[in-house]
Coordinates of C-alpha atoms in Angstrom, one line a residue:
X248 CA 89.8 104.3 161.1
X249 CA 89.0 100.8 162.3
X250 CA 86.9 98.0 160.5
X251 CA 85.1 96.1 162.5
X252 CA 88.0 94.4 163.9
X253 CA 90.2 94.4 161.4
X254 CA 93.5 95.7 162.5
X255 CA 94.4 99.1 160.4
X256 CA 97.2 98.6 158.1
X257 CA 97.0 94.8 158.4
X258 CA 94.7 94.7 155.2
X259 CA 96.9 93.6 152.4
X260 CA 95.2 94.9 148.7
X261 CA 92.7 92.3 148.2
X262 CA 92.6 91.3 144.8
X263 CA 96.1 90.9 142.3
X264 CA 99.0 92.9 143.9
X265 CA 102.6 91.4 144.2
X266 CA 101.6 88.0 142.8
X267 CA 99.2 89.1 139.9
X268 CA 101.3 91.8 139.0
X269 CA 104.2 89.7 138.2
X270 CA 102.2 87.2 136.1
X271 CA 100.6 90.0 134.4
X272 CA 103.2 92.9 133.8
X273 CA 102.5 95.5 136.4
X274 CA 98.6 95.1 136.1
X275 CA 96.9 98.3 134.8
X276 CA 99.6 100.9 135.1
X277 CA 102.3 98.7 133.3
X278 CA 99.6 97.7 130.4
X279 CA 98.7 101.4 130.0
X280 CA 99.6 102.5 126.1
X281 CA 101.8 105.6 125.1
X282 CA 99.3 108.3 123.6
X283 CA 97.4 111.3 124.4
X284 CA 94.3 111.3 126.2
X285 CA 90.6 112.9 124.4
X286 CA 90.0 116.3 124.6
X287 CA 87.0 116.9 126.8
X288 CA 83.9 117.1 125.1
X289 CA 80.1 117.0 126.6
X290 CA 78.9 114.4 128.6
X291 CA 76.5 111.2 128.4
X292 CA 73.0 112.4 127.0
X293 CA 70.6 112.8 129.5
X294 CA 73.4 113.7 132.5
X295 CA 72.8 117.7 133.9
X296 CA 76.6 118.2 134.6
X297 CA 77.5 121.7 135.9
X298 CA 80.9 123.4 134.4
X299 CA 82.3 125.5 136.7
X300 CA 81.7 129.4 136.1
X301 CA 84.4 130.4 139.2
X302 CA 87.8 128.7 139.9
X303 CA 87.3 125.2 141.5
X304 CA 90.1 123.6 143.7
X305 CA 90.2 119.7 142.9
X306 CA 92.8 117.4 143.9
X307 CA 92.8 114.1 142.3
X308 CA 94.8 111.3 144.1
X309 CA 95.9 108.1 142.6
X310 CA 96.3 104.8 144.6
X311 CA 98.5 103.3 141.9
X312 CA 101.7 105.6 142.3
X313 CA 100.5 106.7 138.7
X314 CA 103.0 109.5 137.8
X315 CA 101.9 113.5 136.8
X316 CA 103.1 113.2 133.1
X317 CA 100.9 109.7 132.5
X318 CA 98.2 111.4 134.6
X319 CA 97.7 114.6 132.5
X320 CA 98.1 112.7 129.4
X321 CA 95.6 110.3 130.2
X322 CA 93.1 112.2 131.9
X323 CA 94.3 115.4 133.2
X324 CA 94.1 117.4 130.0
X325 CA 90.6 116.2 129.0
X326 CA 89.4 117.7 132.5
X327 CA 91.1 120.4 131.6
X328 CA 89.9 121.3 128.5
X329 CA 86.0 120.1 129.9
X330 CA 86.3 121.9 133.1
X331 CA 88.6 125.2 132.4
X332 CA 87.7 126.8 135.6
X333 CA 88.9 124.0 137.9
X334 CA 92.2 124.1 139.3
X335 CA 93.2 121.0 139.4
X336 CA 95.9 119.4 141.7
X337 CA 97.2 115.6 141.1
X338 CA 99.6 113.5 143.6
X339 CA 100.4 110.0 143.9
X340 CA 102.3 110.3 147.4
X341 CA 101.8 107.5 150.4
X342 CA 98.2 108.3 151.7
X343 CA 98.7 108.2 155.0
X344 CA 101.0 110.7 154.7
X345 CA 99.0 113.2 152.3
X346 CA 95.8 113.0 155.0
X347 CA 98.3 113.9 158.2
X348 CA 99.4 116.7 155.7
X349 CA 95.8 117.9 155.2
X350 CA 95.4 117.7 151.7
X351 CA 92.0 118.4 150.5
X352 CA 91.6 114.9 148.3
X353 CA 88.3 115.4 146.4
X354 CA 88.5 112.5 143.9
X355 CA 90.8 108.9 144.0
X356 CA 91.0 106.6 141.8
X357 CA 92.9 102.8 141.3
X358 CA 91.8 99.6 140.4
X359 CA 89.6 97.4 142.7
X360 CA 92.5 96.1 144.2
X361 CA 92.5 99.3 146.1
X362 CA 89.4 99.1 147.6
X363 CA 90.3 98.2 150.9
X364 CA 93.3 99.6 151.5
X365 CA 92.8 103.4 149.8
X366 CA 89.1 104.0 150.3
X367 CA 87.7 101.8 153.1
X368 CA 90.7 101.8 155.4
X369 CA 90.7 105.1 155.4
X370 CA 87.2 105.5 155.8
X371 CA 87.2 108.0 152.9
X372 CA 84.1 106.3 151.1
X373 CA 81.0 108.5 149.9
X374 CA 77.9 107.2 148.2
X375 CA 77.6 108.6 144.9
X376 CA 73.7 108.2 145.4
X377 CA 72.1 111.0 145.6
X378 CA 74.5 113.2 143.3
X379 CA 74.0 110.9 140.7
X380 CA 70.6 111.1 140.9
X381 CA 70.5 114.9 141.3
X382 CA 72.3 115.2 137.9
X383 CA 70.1 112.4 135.8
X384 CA 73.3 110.3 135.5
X385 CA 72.4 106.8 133.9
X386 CA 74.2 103.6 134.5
X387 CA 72.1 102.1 131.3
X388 CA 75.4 102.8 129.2
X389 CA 78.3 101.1 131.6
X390 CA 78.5 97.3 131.3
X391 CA 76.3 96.2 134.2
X392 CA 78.7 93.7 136.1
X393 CA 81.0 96.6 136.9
X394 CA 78.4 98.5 138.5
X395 CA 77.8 95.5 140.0
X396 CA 80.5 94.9 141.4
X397 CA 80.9 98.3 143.2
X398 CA 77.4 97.9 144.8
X399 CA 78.6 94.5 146.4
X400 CA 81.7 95.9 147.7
X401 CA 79.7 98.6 149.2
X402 CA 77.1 96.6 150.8
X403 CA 74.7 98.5 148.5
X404 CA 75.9 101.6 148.4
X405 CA 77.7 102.8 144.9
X406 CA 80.7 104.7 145.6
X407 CA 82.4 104.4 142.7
X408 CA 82.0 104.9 138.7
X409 CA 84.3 102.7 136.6
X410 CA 86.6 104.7 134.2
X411 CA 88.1 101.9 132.0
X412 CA 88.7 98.0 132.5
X413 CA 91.2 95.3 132.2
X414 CA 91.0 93.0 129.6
X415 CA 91.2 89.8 129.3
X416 CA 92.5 86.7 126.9
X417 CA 94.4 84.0 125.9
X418 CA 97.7 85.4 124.0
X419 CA 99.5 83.0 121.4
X420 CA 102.8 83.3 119.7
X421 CA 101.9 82.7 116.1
X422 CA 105.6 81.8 115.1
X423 CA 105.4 78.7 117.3
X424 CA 102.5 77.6 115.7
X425 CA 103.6 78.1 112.5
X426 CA 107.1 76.4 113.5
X427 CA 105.1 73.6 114.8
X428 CA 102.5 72.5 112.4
X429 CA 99.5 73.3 114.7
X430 CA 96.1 75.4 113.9
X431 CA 96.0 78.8 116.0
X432 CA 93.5 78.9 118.8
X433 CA 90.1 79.9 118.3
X434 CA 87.2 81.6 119.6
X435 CA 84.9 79.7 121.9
X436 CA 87.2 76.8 122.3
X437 CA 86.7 74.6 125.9
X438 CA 89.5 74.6 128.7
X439 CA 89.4 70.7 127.4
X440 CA 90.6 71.9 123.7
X441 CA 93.0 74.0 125.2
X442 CA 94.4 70.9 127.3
X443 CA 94.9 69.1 123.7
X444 CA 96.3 71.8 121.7
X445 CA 98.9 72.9 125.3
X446 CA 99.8 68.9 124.8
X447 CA 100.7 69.4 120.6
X448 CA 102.5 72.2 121.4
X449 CA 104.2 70.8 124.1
X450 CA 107.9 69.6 123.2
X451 CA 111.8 69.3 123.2
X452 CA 113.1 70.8 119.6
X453 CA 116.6 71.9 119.4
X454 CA 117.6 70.9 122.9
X455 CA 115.1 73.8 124.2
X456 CA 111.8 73.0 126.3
X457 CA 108.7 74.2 124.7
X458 CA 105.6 74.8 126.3
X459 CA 102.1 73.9 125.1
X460 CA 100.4 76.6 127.8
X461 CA 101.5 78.7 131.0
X462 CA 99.5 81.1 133.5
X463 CA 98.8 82.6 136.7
X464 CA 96.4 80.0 138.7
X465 CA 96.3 82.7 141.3
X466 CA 95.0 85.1 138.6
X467 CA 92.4 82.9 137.3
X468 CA 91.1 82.1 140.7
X469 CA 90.8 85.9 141.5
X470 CA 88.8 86.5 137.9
X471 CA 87.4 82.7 138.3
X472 CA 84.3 82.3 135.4
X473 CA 82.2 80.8 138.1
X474 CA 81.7 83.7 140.4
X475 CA 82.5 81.8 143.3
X476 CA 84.3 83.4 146.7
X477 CA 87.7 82.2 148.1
X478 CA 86.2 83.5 151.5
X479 CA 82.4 83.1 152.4
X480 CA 81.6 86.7 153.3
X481 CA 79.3 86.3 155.9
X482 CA 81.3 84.2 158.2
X483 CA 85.1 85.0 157.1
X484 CA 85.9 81.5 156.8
X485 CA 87.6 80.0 153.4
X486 CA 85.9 78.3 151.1
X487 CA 88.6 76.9 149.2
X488 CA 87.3 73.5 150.6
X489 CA 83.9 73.3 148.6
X490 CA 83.7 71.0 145.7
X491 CA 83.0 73.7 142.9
X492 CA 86.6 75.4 143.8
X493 CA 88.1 71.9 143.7
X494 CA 86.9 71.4 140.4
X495 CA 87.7 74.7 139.2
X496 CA 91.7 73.8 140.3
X497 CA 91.3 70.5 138.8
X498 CA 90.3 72.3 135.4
X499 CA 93.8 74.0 135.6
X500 CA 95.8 70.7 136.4
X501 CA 94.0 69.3 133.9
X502 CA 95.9 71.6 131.5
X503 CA 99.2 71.4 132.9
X504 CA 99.0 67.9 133.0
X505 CA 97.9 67.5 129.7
X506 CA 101.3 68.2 128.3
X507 CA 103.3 64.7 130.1
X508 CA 105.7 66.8 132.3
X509 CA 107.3 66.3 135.3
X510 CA 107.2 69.9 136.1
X511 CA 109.9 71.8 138.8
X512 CA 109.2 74.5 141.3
X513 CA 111.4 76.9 138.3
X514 CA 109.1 76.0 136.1
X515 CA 105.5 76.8 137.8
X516 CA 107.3 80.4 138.6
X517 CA 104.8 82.9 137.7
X518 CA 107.1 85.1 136.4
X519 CA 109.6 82.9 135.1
X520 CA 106.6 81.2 133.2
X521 CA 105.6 85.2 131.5
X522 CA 109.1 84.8 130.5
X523 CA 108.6 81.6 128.7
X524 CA 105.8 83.5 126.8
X525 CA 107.3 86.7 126.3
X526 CA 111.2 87.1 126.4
X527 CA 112.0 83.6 125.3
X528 CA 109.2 82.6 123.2
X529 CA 109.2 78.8 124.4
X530 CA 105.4 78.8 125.8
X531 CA 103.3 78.5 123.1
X532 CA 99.7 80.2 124.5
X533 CA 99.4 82.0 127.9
X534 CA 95.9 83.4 129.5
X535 CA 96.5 87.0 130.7
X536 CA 93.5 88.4 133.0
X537 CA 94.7 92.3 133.9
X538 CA 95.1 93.9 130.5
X539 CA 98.9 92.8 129.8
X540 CA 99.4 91.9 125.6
X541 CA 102.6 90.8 124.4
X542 CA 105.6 93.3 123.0
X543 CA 105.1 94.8 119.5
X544 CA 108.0 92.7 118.6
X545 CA 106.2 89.6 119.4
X546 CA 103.9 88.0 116.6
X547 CA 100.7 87.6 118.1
X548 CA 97.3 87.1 118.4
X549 CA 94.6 86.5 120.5
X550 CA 91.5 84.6 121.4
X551 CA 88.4 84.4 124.5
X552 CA 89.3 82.9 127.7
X553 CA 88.1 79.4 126.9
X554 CA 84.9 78.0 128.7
X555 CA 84.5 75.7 131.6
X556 CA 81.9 72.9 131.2
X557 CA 79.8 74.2 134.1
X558 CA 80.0 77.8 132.4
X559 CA 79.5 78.2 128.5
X560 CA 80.1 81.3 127.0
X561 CA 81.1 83.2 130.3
X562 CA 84.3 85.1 130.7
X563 CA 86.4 86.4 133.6
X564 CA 85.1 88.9 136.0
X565 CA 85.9 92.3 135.0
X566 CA 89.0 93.9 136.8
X567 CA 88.0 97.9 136.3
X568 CA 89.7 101.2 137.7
X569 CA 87.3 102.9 139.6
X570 CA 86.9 107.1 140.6
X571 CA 85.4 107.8 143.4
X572 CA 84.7 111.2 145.1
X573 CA 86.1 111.5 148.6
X574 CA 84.0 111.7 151.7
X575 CA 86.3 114.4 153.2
X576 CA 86.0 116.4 149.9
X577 CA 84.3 120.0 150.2
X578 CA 83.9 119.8 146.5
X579 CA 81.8 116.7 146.1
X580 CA 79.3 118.2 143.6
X581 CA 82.1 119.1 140.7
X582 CA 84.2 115.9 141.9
X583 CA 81.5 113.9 140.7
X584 CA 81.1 115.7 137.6
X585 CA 84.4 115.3 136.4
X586 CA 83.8 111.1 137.4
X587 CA 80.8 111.4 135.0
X588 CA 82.5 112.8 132.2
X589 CA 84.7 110.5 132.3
X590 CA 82.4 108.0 131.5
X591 CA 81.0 109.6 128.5
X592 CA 80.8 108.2 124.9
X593 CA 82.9 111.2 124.1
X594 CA 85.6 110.4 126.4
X595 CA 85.3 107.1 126.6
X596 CA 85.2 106.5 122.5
X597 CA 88.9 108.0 122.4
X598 CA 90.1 106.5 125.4
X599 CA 89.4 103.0 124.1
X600 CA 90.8 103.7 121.0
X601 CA 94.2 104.7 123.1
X602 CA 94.1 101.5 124.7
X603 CA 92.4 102.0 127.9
X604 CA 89.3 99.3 127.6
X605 CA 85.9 100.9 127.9
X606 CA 83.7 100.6 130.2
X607 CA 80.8 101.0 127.7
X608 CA 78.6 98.0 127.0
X609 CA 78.3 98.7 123.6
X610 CA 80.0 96.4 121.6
X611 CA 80.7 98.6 118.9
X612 CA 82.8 101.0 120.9
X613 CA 84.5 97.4 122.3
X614 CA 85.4 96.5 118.7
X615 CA 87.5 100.3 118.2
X616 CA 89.8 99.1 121.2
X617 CA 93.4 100.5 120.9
X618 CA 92.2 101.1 117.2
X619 CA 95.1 104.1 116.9
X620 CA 97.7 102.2 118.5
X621 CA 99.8 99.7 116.2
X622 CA 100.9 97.1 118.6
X623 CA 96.5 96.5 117.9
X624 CA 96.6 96.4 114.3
X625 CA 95.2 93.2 112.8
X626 CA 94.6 91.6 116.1
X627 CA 91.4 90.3 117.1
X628 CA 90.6 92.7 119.9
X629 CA 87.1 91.9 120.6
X630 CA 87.8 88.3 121.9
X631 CA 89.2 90.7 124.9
X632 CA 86.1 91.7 125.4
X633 CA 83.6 88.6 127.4
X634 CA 80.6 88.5 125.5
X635 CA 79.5 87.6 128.9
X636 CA 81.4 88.1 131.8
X637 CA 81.1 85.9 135.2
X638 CA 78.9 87.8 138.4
X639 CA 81.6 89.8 140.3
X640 CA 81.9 87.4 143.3
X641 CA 82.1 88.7 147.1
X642 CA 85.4 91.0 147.8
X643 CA 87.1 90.5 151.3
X644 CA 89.8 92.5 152.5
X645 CA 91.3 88.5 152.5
X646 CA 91.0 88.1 148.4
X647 CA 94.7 88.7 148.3
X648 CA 95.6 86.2 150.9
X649 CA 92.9 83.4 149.3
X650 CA 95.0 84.2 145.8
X651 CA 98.5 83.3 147.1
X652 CA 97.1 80.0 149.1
X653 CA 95.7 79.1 146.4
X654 CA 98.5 79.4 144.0
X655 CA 100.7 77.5 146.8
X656 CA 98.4 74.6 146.8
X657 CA 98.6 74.6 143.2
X658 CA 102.0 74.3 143.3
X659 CA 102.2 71.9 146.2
X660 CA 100.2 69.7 144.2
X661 CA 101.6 70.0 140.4
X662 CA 105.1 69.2 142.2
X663 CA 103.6 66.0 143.5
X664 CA 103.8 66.7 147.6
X665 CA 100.5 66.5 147.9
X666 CA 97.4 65.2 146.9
X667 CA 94.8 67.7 145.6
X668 CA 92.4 67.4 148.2
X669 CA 95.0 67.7 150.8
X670 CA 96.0 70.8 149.1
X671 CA 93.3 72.9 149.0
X672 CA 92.3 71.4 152.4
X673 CA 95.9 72.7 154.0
X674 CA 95.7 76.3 152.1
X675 CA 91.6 76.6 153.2
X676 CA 93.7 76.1 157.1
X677 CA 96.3 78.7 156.3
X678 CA 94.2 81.4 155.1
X679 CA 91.8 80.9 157.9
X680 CA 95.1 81.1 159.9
X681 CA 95.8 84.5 158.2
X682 CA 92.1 86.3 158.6
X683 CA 92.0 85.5 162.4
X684 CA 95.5 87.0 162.6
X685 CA 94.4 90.3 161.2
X686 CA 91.0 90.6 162.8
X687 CA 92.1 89.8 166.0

């Protein structure tokens, strides 16, 4: 199960593990809402699915230690109810583990971050090709940078569908505003407005620090607006070097610098900074990329990512949960037909209204996101929703390792040991460091 010289089990998850889940709650599985999932209904128009007529084994494995309760509620029992006749199986157990056990996996499914270390490690990848064209599936209704996405990280080959999406946005505690004095974020605003509203906001009330603006840099460089790759995927190498990534981290010290602190290492925490936003309610605005929103007992709102200079308009890259169908599967046929009805309007229309982001392009569906859940009520949902969202850039099993040298030059920098371009030049030499130590 080698890959071309990569050593197995050296592959960290290549895009927002350890350090993106801390900044963003737990990523996907943490930002999943309470509620029951859709009852199963038909599919897409147009897609020739076939419903079983004779019991169908079909075990469904999850690469994000999702448990069986969450499982059936969010997608178990709408296969059910769709598919009575298949006998469906779900575990969550270390992978290596359930293939030396010879479990018969027919369908996974995590988010991309899994990519590598689920699916391609493994060497249980299947282009979905050929069954998708057999059943007159259409990708005309999915937004088209998922899709995407999957084709790039398979060289071409699609071998997964996308099921439901994080979102993204930046959060803002309403109470602080009001406390303060200071107009609520908008829509459409510039990183540059950001920078002057993070300053405003920015103060020393009470004896208590307040902060104008906190996030992950590591999580914004993973979902950067600009498309552009940490490691160039032809030759391996970083790229953190080139001017358009130096920019792009200048855009975030801009912002943090904005506010005339002399920050400390306690400070820049990822987590610690979440807790600013969240449990203490001293940061004023915070930019959340994996689908995290604040506790119900927080009073929020939200607006779009703001736009860089070089980007109008564009988002963050999409961060989806993909399902693909196993290449060791015997039951590849139905596997893919429960993947497809999962991306139907009549799963998908419920689903988002639960709070599980569609991965429909329509923007009325988009606009019914976690309509039946109350934490949603009154907020302005769709500015979690890109209008445009950036061109996936190129996956490495090194994205992970790109994200945490990048968040360490960050840091490096913000806490004055070194100058910027000494920064990203020293992390671009540590992550080449780190890829020829795990293809070697």
């Amino acid at each position: 199960m080698k890959k071309k010289g990569i050593r197995r089990g050296s592959i960290v998850a290549p895009l927002m593990l350890a350090l993106v889940l801390s900044a963003c709650g737990g990523g996907q599985q943490a930002a999943a809402p309470e509620g029951s999932a859709p009852q199963g209904s038909a599919p897409q128009e147009g897609t020739q699915l076939k419903v079983p007529s004779e019991p169908v084994p079909i075990t469904v494995y999850s690469n994000n230690k999702m448990t069986e309760e969450a499982f059936n509620k969010q997608y178990g029992d709408a296969i059910r109810s769709k598919f009575p006749n298949v006998k469906l199986t779900f575990t969550s157990d270390v992978l290596k583990d359930t293939i030396a056990a010879k479990v018969p996996i027919d369908i996974m499914f995590g988010s991309i971050g899994t990519f590598f270390t689920h699916l391609y490690d493994f060497e249980l990848q299947y282009d979905l090709s050929e069954l998708a064209k057999s059943r007159g599936y259409s990708f005309d209704k999915l937004e088209p940078t998922m899709v995407d996405l999957q084709r790039k990280l398979g060289g071409g080959k699609l071998y997964g569908l996308p099921v439901w999406t994080a979102t993204s946005g930046l959060f803002y505690n309403k109470d602080l505003f009001d406390k303060f004095g200071q107009p609520y974020p908008k829509d459409g605003m510039t990183w540059e407005e950001l920078a002057s509203l993070s300053k405003a906001m920015t103060r020393v009330e009470g004896g208590i620090q307040y902060y104008g603006y906190v996030t992950s840099p590591g999580a914004q460089m993973s979902t950067n607006q600009l498309g552009l790759d940490p490691v160039d995927p032809k030759t391996m190498k970083a790229n953190l070097t080139a001017e358009p990534w130096k920019q792009f981290m200048q855009n975030i010290v801009d912002v943090y610098k904005a506010a005339g602190l002399t920050y400390t290492k306690d400070e820049l925490d990822i987590a610690k900074s979440r807790n600013f936003f969240e449990k203490e309610s001293r940061a004023a605005m915070y930019t959340n990329f994996t689908g995290g929103t604040p506790l119900e007992t927080m009073n929020w709102d939200v607006v779009q990512v703001p736009s860089l200079p070089n980007a109008p308009g564009v988002g963050p890259q999409p961060y989806p949960n993909y399902w693909y169908v196993a290449s060791i599967s015997k039951q590849k046929e139905t596997a893919f037909d429960i993947i497809a009805f999962l991306t139907s309007e009549q799963f998908q229309i419920p689903h988002n209204k639960a709070g599980y982001a569609t991965v429909l392009k329509d923007p009325e569906i988009k606009k019914q996101y976690g309509q039946d859940m109350p934490k949603f009520q009154g907020k302005n949902v769709s500015a979690m929703f890109p209008k445009k969202s950036s061109a996936p850039m190129n996956y490495t099993p090194f994205a992970n390792d790109a994200q945490v040298e990048f968040q360490n030059a960050f840091l490096s920098h913000m806490l004055g040991e070194k100058d910027l371009n000494t920064a990203l030049r020293d992390a671009a030499e540590q992550l080449d460091k780190k890829i020829r130590e795990k293809t070697k």
